Coordinates of C-alpha atoms in Angstrom, one line a residue:
X1 CA -29.5 -11.5 -0.5
X2 CA -27.4 -12.2 3.0
X3 CA -23.7 -11.1 2.5
X4 CA -21.5 -14.2 3.6
X5 CA -17.8 -13.9 4.8
X6 CA -16.2 -17.0 5.5
X7 CA -14.2 -16.1 8.1
X8 CA -11.5 -18.7 9.9
X9 CA -9.9 -17.1 12.9
X10 CA -6.5 -17.6 14.3
X11 CA -5.0 -15.0 15.3
X12 CA -7.7 -13.8 18.4
X13 CA -6.2 -17.5 19.4
X14 CA -3.0 -16.0 20.3
X15 CA -2.8 -14.7 24.0
X16 CA -4.4 -11.2 24.9
X17 CA -1.4 -9.3 25.3
X18 CA -1.4 -9.2 20.7
X19 CA -4.0 -7.0 20.8
X20 CA -7.2 -5.1 22.3
X21 CA -10.1 -6.5 20.7
X22 CA -12.4 -3.7 20.1
X23 CA -15.2 -3.1 17.3
X24 CA -15.6 -0.5 14.5
X25 CA -16.5 2.9 15.5
X26 CA -20.6 3.1 13.4
X27 CA -20.6 6.3 11.0
X28 CA -23.3 8.4 9.8
X29 CA -24.2 7.0 6.4
X30 CA -21.8 4.3 4.7
X31 CA -21.4 4.5 0.7
X32 CA -19.6 1.9 -0.8
X33 CA -18.0 3.6 -3.8
X34 CA -15.6 0.7 -4.4
X35 CA -15.4 -2.7 -4.7
X36 CA -12.8 -5.2 -5.7
X37 CA -15.9 -7.8 -6.8
X38 CA -13.0 -10.0 -8.8
X39 CA -11.0 -10.0 -5.5
X40 CA -14.1 -10.6 -2.9
X41 CA -14.9 -14.0 -5.2
X42 CA -11.3 -14.8 -4.2
X43 CA -11.7 -14.4 -0.9
X44 CA -15.3 -16.2 -0.6
X45 CA -17.4 -14.0 -0.1
X46 CA -20.8 -14.1 -1.1
X47 CA -23.6 -11.6 -1.2
X48 CA -21.8 -8.7 -2.9
X49 CA -24.7 -7.2 -4.9
X50 CA -26.3 -6.4 -1.8
X51 CA -24.1 -3.2 -1.4
X52 CA -26.6 -1.6 1.8
X53 CA -24.8 -5.1 3.7
X54 CA -21.3 -4.4 1.9
X55 CA -21.8 -0.4 2.8
X56 CA -22.4 -1.5 6.5
X57 CA -20.2 -5.0 7.2
X58 CA -17.2 -2.4 5.1
X59 CA -17.7 1.0 7.6
X60 CA -18.0 -1.3 10.9
X61 CA -21.7 -0.4 11.3
X62 CA -22.4 -4.0 10.8
X63 CA -20.6 -7.0 11.6
X64 CA -20.4 -9.9 9.8
X65 CA -20.8 -13.1 11.3
X66 CA -17.9 -14.5 12.7
X67 CA -16.2 -11.6 12.6
X68 CA -13.7 -11.1 15.7
X69 CA -12.5 -7.5 15.5
X70 CA -9.2 -6.8 17.4
X71 CA -6.1 -3.9 17.1
X72 CA -2.5 -5.5 16.9
X73 CA -0.4 -3.7 18.4
X74 CA 2.9 -3.3 17.6
X75 CA 6.1 -1.1 18.3
X76 CA 8.4 0.7 15.8
X77 CA 11.7 2.9 14.2
X78 CA 9.8 5.9 12.8
X79 CA 13.1 7.7 11.1
X80 CA 15.3 5.9 13.1
X81 CA 13.2 7.0 16.7
X82 CA 12.3 4.0 18.3
X83 CA 9.1 4.3 19.6
X84 CA 8.1 0.5 22.0
X85 CA 3.8 0.8 21.4
X86 CA 2.0 1.7 18.3
X87 CA -0.3 -0.3 17.5
X88 CA -3.5 0.1 14.8
X89 CA -4.6 3.1 15.5
X90 CA -7.1 4.0 13.3
X91 CA -7.6 -0.5 11.5
X92 CA -9.5 -2.7 13.0
X93 CA -9.2 -6.6 11.9
X94 CA -12.2 -8.2 11.5
X95 CA -11.0 -11.5 10.6
X96 CA -9.4 -14.0 8.7
X97 CA -10.5 -16.2 5.4
X98 CA -9.0 -19.1 3.7
X99 CA -9.1 -17.5 0.0
X100 CA -9.0 -20.0 -2.6
X101 CA -5.8 -20.6 -3.5
X102 CA -6.1 -22.1 0.4
X103 CA -3.8 -18.7 1.6
X104 CA -4.8 -17.5 5.1
X105 CA -5.9 -13.8 4.2
X106 CA -6.8 -11.4 6.7
X107 CA -9.5 -8.8 6.0
X108 CA -9.1 -5.4 8.0
X109 CA -11.0 -1.9 7.8
X110 CA -8.1 1.4 8.2
X111 CA -10.6 5.0 9.1
X112 CA -12.5 2.7 11.9
X113 CA -12.3 5.1 14.6
X114 CA -10.1 5.2 17.7
X115 CA -8.5 2.2 19.5
X116 CA -6.0 2.8 22.4
X117 CA -2.9 2.4 20.1
X118 CA -4.5 6.1 18.8
X119 CA -2.7 8.6 20.7
X120 CA -5.1 10.9 20.6
X121 CA -5.6 10.3 17.2
X122 CA -9.6 10.6 16.0
X123 CA -9.2 7.2 14.1
X124 CA -10.6 8.4 10.8
X125 CA -9.3 8.6 7.7
X126 CA -10.5 10.9 5.0
X127 CA -11.5 9.7 1.2
X128 CA -8.1 11.3 -1.0
X129 CA -5.6 8.5 1.1
X130 CA -8.4 5.9 0.9
X131 CA -8.7 6.6 -3.0
X132 CA -5.1 6.7 -3.1
X133 CA -4.5 3.6 -1.8
X134 CA -7.2 1.9 -3.3
X135 CA -5.6 3.1 -7.1
X136 CA -2.4 2.1 -6.1
X137 CA -2.3 -0.8 -4.1
X138 CA -4.1 -2.7 -6.9
X139 CA -1.7 -1.0 -9.9
X140 CA 0.4 -2.9 -7.2
X141 CA -0.3 -6.0 -7.4
X142 CA -0.9 -5.9 -11.3
X143 CA 2.7 -4.7 -11.9
X144 CA 3.1 -8.3 -9.8
X145 CA 4.8 -6.3 -6.6
X146 CA 3.8 -8.2 -3.6
X147 CA 1.3 -5.5 -1.8
X148 CA -2.0 -5.5 0.4
X149 CA -4.9 -5.8 -1.5
X150 CA -8.3 -3.5 -1.8
X151 CA -11.4 -4.9 -1.5
X152 CA -13.8 -2.2 -1.4
X153 CA -14.0 2.2 -0.1
X154 CA -16.6 3.1 2.1
X155 CA -17.8 7.2 2.1
X156 CA -18.7 7.6 5.3
X157 CA -20.7 10.4 5.5
X158 CA -19.3 12.1 8.3
X159 CA -16.4 14.6 8.2
X160 CA -12.2 14.7 9.3
X161 CA -11.0 17.4 10.5
X162 CA -6.9 18.1 9.6
X163 CA -6.6 20.9 8.3
X164 CA -10.1 21.6 7.0
X165 CA -13.1 20.1 7.1
X166 CA -12.7 16.6 5.3
X167 CA -15.2 14.3 3.5
X168 CA -14.7 10.2 5.2
X169 CA -13.8 7.2 4.1
X170 CA -12.7 3.6 5.2
X171 CA -10.5 1.1 3.1
X172 CA -10.5 -2.4 3.1
X173 CA -7.7 -3.6 3.0
X174 CA -6.6 -7.5 3.0
X175 CA -3.3 -8.8 3.6
X176 CA -1.5 -12.6 4.1
X177 CA -1.1 -11.8 7.8
X178 CA -0.5 -7.5 9.0
X179 CA 3.0 -9.0 11.4
X180 CA 5.8 -6.0 11.0
X181 CA 9.0 -6.5 11.8
X182 CA 7.7 -4.2 14.8
X183 CA 6.0 -6.7 15.9
X184 CA 8.5 -8.6 17.0
X185 CA 10.6 -5.3 18.6
X186 CA 7.2 -5.0 20.2
X187 CA 8.2 -7.8 22.8
X188 CA 11.6 -8.4 22.5
X189 CA 10.9 -4.5 23.7
X190 CA 8.9 -5.8 26.3
X191 CA 11.0 -8.1 27.4
X192 CA 8.2 -10.3 26.6
X193 CA 10.4 -13.8 25.6
X194 CA 7.0 -16.1 26.3
X195 CA 4.9 -14.2 23.8
X196 CA 8.1 -13.7 21.3
X197 CA 8.3 -17.2 21.0
X198 CA 4.9 -17.4 20.5
X199 CA 4.9 -14.7 17.3
X200 CA 7.8 -16.7 16.4
X201 CA 6.1 -19.5 15.6
X202 CA 3.2 -18.5 14.5
X203 CA 4.8 -16.4 11.9
X204 CA 6.7 -19.7 10.7
X205 CA 3.3 -21.5 10.2
X206 CA 1.8 -18.5 8.4
X207 CA 4.8 -17.3 6.6
X208 CA 7.8 -19.4 6.1
X209 CA 6.8 -23.3 7.3
X210 CA 9.6 -24.5 6.1
X211 CA 12.0 -22.0 8.3
X212 CA 13.6 -24.4 11.0
X213 CA 14.9 -21.6 13.4
X214 CA 15.2 -18.1 14.1
X215 CA 18.2 -18.0 12.0
X216 CA 16.8 -19.9 8.8
X217 CA 13.3 -17.2 9.5
X218 CA 15.8 -14.0 9.1
X219 CA 17.6 -15.3 6.0
X220 CA 14.0 -15.7 4.5
X221 CA 12.7 -12.8 5.2
X222 CA 15.5 -11.2 4.3
X223 CA 15.1 -12.8 0.7
X224 CA 12.0 -11.3 0.4
X225 CA 12.7 -8.0 1.5
X226 CA 15.6 -7.2 -0.6
X227 CA 13.1 -8.9 -3.7
X228 CA 10.6 -6.7 -2.8
X229 CA 12.8 -3.4 -2.6
X230 CA 14.5 -4.4 -5.8
X231 CA 11.5 -4.5 -7.9
X232 CA 9.9 -1.5 -5.9
X233 CA 13.5 0.5 -7.5
X234 CA 12.4 -1.3 -11.2
X235 CA 8.7 0.5 -11.3
X236 CA 10.2 4.0 -10.1
X237 CA 8.3 2.9 -6.6
X238 CA 8.9 5.1 -3.1
X239 CA 7.2 3.7 -0.9
X240 CA 8.2 6.6 1.7
X241 CA 7.6 5.5 5.2
X242 CA 10.4 2.4 5.6
X243 CA 9.6 2.9 9.3
X244 CA 10.0 -1.1 10.9
X245 CA 6.9 -0.8 12.0
X246 CA 5.8 -0.8 7.9
X247 CA 8.2 -3.4 7.3
X248 CA 6.1 -6.4 6.7
X249 CA 7.8 -9.9 7.8
X250 CA 6.2 -12.0 4.9
X251 CA 7.8 -9.2 2.0
X252 CA 5.0 -7.7 0.9
X253 CA 4.5 -3.6 0.5
X254 CA 1.9 -2.5 3.2
X255 CA 0.9 1.1 4.9
X256 CA 0.2 3.3 1.1
X257 CA 0.6 6.5 3.1
X258 CA 3.3 9.0 1.3
X259 CA 4.4 7.0 -1.3
X260 CA 4.9 8.6 -4.9
X261 CA 6.7 7.0 -8.2
X262 CA 9.1 8.9 -9.7
X263 CA 8.1 10.8 -12.9
X264 CA 11.3 12.1 -14.4
X265 CA 14.0 10.3 -12.7
X266 CA 15.8 11.5 -10.0
X267 CA 18.1 9.2 -7.4
X268 CA 17.9 11.6 -4.7
X269 CA 13.9 12.1 -5.2
X270 CA 12.0 12.5 -1.3
X271 CA 8.3 12.7 -1.9
X272 CA 7.2 12.0 1.5
X273 CA 6.1 15.7 3.1
X274 CA 7.9 14.4 6.7
X275 CA 11.5 12.8 4.9
X276 CA 13.7 16.3 5.6
X277 CA 16.5 14.5 5.2
X278 CA 16.3 12.3 2.4
X279 CA 15.9 8.8 5.2
X280 CA 14.0 7.5 2.6
X281 CA 14.2 8.8 -0.6
X282 CA 14.2 6.7 -4.1
X283 CA 18.3 6.1 -3.9
X284 CA 18.2 5.2 -0.1
X285 CA 15.2 2.3 -0.3
X286 CA 18.1 -0.7 -0.2
X287 CA 20.2 1.0 2.3
X288 CA 17.0 1.3 4.7
X289 CA 15.9 -2.5 4.3
X290 CA 19.2 -3.7 5.7
X291 CA 18.6 -1.5 8.9
X292 CA 15.7 -2.9 8.8
X293 CA 16.5 -6.3 9.1
X294 CA 19.0 -5.8 11.5
X295 CA 16.3 -4.3 13.7
X296 CA 14.6 -8.2 12.7
X297 CA 18.0 -9.5 14.2
X298 CA 18.5 -7.6 17.0
X299 CA 14.7 -9.1 18.0
X300 CA 15.6 -12.3 17.5
X301 CA 18.8 -13.1 19.2
X302 CA 16.3 -13.3 22.9
X303 CA 15.2 -17.0 21.0
X304 CA 18.5 -18.5 20.4
X305 CA 20.3 -20.5 22.8
X306 CA 23.4 -19.0 22.7
X307 CA 22.6 -14.9 22.0
X308 CA 26.6 -14.3 21.7
X309 CA 26.8 -16.8 18.7
X310 CA 23.4 -15.0 17.4
X311 CA 24.8 -12.1 17.6
X312 CA 28.3 -12.8 15.7
X313 CA 25.6 -15.4 12.8
X314 CA 23.2 -12.4 12.6
X315 CA 25.6 -9.8 11.8
X316 CA 27.7 -12.4 9.4
X317 CA 24.0 -12.6 7.4
X318 CA 23.6 -8.7 8.4
X319 CA 26.8 -7.9 6.9
X320 CA 26.1 -10.1 3.0
X321 CA 23.0 -7.9 2.5
X322 CA 24.5 -4.7 0.8
X323 CA 25.8 -8.1 -2.0
X324 CA 22.6 -9.8 -2.3
X325 CA 20.9 -6.8 -2.8
X326 CA 23.0 -5.6 -5.6
X327 CA 22.7 -8.3 -7.3
X328 CA 19.5 -9.1 -7.3
X329 CA 19.4 -5.1 -8.7
X330 CA 21.4 -5.7 -11.3
X331 CA 18.7 -8.7 -12.1
X332 CA 16.2 -5.9 -12.3
X333 CA 17.3 -3.6 -14.0
X334 CA 19.2 -5.9 -16.4
X335 CA 15.3 -6.6 -17.1
X336 CA 14.7 -4.1 -17.9
X337 CA 17.2 -3.5 -20.8
X338 CA 16.9 -6.9 -22.4
X339 CA 19.3 -8.7 -20.4
X340 CA 18.1 -11.9 -18.5
X341 CA 21.7 -12.8 -17.6
X342 CA 23.3 -9.9 -16.3
X343 CA 27.3 -9.8 -16.0
X344 CA 29.4 -7.9 -13.6
X345 CA 30.2 -4.8 -16.3
X346 CA 26.3 -5.1 -17.6
X347 CA 25.8 -2.5 -14.0
X348 CA 27.6 0.1 -15.8
X349 CA 25.5 0.3 -19.2
X350 CA 22.5 0.9 -16.2
X351 CA 24.5 3.3 -14.5
X352 CA 25.2 5.6 -17.5
X353 CA 21.6 4.9 -19.2
X354 CA 20.6 6.5 -15.4
X355 CA 22.8 9.1 -15.3
X356 CA 21.7 10.4 -18.9
X357 CA 17.8 10.1 -17.6
X358 CA 18.9 12.5 -14.6
X359 CA 21.3 14.9 -16.3
X360 CA 18.8 15.1 -19.3
X361 CA 15.4 15.1 -16.8
X362 CA 13.9 11.6 -19.0
X363 CA 11.0 10.2 -17.1
X364 CA 11.7 7.0 -16.0
X365 CA 9.0 4.4 -17.2
X366 CA 8.3 6.0 -21.2
X367 CA 12.0 5.9 -21.2
X368 CA 12.0 2.3 -20.3
X369 CA 9.3 0.9 -21.6
X370 CA 10.1 2.6 -25.2
X371 CA 13.3 1.6 -26.0
X372 CA 11.3 -1.1 -26.9
X373 CA 10.4 0.5 -29.9
X374 CA 13.4 2.6 -30.7
X375 CA 11.8 5.7 -29.8
X376 CA 13.6 6.4 -26.4
X377 CA 16.1 9.3 -27.7
X378 CA 12.8 11.2 -27.5
X379 CA 13.0 11.5 -24.0
X380 CA 16.6 13.1 -24.1
X381 CA 17.1 16.7 -24.9
X382 CA 20.6 15.8 -26.1
X383 CA 19.9 13.3 -28.6
X384 CA 23.6 12.2 -29.4
X385 CA 24.4 11.4 -26.2
X386 CA 21.9 9.6 -25.9
X387 CA 22.7 7.3 -28.7
X388 CA 26.6 6.7 -28.0
X389 CA 24.7 5.0 -25.5
X390 CA 22.8 3.7 -27.6
X391 CA 25.2 2.0 -29.6
X392 CA 26.4 -0.1 -26.9
X393 CA 22.7 -1.1 -25.8
X394 CA 22.4 -2.5 -29.2
X395 CA 25.6 -4.2 -29.2
X396 CA 24.8 -5.8 -26.1
X397 CA 21.2 -8.0 -27.0
X398 CA 22.4 -8.0 -30.5
X399 CA 22.7 -11.6 -29.7
X400 CA 19.7 -12.5 -27.7
X401 CA 16.3 -13.2 -29.2
X402 CA 14.7 -13.1 -25.8
X403 CA 15.9 -9.3 -25.4
X404 CA 12.6 -7.5 -26.7
X405 CA 10.1 -10.4 -24.3
X406 CA 12.2 -9.9 -21.2
X407 CA 11.9 -5.9 -21.2
X408 CA 8.5 -6.5 -22.1
X409 CA 7.7 -7.7 -18.7
X410 CA 9.9 -5.4 -16.8
X411 CA 8.6 -2.5 -17.7
X412 CA 5.0 -1.1 -17.4
X413 CA 3.9 1.8 -20.1
X414 CA 1.5 2.9 -17.2
X415 CA 1.7 3.9 -13.3
X416 CA 0.1 5.4 -11.2
X417 CA 1.0 8.7 -11.4
X418 CA 0.8 11.5 -8.9
X419 CA -0.7 14.7 -10.7
X420 CA -3.9 11.3 -12.2
X421 CA -4.1 10.8 -8.7
X422 CA -4.2 14.4 -7.2
X423 CA -7.1 14.6 -9.7
X424 CA -9.2 11.7 -9.3
X425 CA -9.0 12.9 -5.3
X426 CA -9.9 16.4 -5.9
X427 CA -12.7 14.8 -8.4
X428 CA -14.1 12.5 -6.0
X429 CA -14.2 15.1 -3.3
X430 CA -16.4 16.9 -5.7
X431 CA -18.5 13.6 -6.0
X432 CA -17.1 13.0 -9.5
X433 CA -15.8 8.9 -9.4
X434 CA -15.9 8.8 -13.2
X435 CA -11.3 9.7 -12.9
X436 CA -11.2 6.7 -10.5
X437 CA -12.8 4.2 -12.3
X438 CA -10.5 5.5 -15.4
X439 CA -7.7 4.8 -13.6
X440 CA -8.4 1.6 -11.9
X441 CA -9.7 0.0 -15.2
X442 CA -6.2 1.9 -16.9
X443 CA -4.3 0.6 -14.4
X444 CA -4.9 -2.9 -14.1
X445 CA -2.9 -4.1 -16.7
X446 CA 0.4 -1.9 -16.9
X447 CA 1.5 -3.9 -19.2
X448 CA -0.2 -4.5 -22.5
X449 CA -0.8 -0.6 -24.7
X450 CA -4.2 0.2 -24.6
X451 CA -4.8 3.9 -26.3
X452 CA -8.1 4.2 -24.3
X453 CA -5.6 4.5 -22.0
X454 CA -2.7 6.7 -23.7
X455 CA -3.5 9.5 -21.5
X456 CA -2.5 7.5 -18.1
X457 CA 1.3 7.5 -19.9
X458 CA 1.6 11.6 -20.5
X459 CA 4.3 12.8 -17.7
X460 CA 2.9 15.9 -15.7
X461 CA 3.5 19.4 -16.6
X462 CA 5.9 21.7 -14.9
X463 CA 2.8 23.2 -12.9
X464 CA 1.1 20.1 -12.5
X465 CA 4.0 18.3 -11.0
X466 CA 3.3 16.9 -7.1
X467 CA 6.0 17.8 -4.8
X468 CA 5.4 15.9 -1.9
X469 CA 2.6 13.6 -1.0
X470 CA 1.0 12.9 3.0
X471 CA 0.5 10.0 4.6
X472 CA -3.4 11.2 5.1
X473 CA -3.7 11.1 9.6

């Protein structure tokens, strides 16, 4: 059966300044390693039993009918330093489809070869980061966090050269667009205000059709970003590279490079090997999203009829973000301890628990999950201290019949743990995909306990801890 992807493209209708038309580079011997069949069905893709055809399409060796491949251009602040021209240096947008829910979705290859934006790179990806993103992005989806999705992972049969030769692979990523803060920055920095206006109109039509002007657009983007980052923190997730080119306009998680989930709770935890000063540490994520939104606001100023008034209005909006984020953080963490309608004084109850967890090395995920069963004290060395906190907590939720239900919805029992991801990658490099399949199946239902996947809840031993994660480029 022929593989059919019902492409219905719109980004290619934008001016040439938005992209470079670019076919993927061919690979030697493509092989499908993983295929997200449920997602393929949602996207209306047919012929998914034809693995040879899928391997060729999702490696870039064959273009499906209707595909118009291109690489998008954008700019971005990377660790605070502005680069006026970045772009898809190793990714190709194959095209767009309308999914079963009526949402326009991009289908993009990641690791598909060099583009005009590769900046000297090879444009390729090796197997580890591809499988890592497949597992983590799908786990994030199952956790209820807005995210890009993973449709396919294909081995290329070619080596990728980093510090050592490594097996090459390509990820097929699905997203409601690939519009970033950096996309707006690109045209603003170029002073190409005509195309900045075109971008604004396109983003409004695609993501915020009820936004009436740049001010309401900015407010709506901020609302989604605040909700997203608070959700990240609620599951102990650290993005690792929250550069403006990795900050999606629609408020979804994108670009799973040196990301990680915390095991033991540490407020200042950093995993990214290139984040030497903690710019994107766990606790810094609330502040950095405010900084990123300030860069978006700056890019939108030229679209306003009176720029002085716009600067004043946007400054007020950005300054209000701190209180808005703190409110959303409280909502997320109050739910984790069973409080559906938090009061201001609940913040101290939560922060006291977090401080106790940090001081005693308690596991983030397991501690919150165990609150429901009454076994959370087992996570602590000094259980007397925990018991004192527990008494305060029980007094707070004693008369709330919804507490257990609220906690059940807010606290997963398993997450993609760093050491398990690393073990999966090591096995896959040696041709064993069993651990990948185990992770993929278990993490698909992270809120429903299943003894079959109990091993996925086990924190790392000291010798298994992952100290640093890498972007894979």
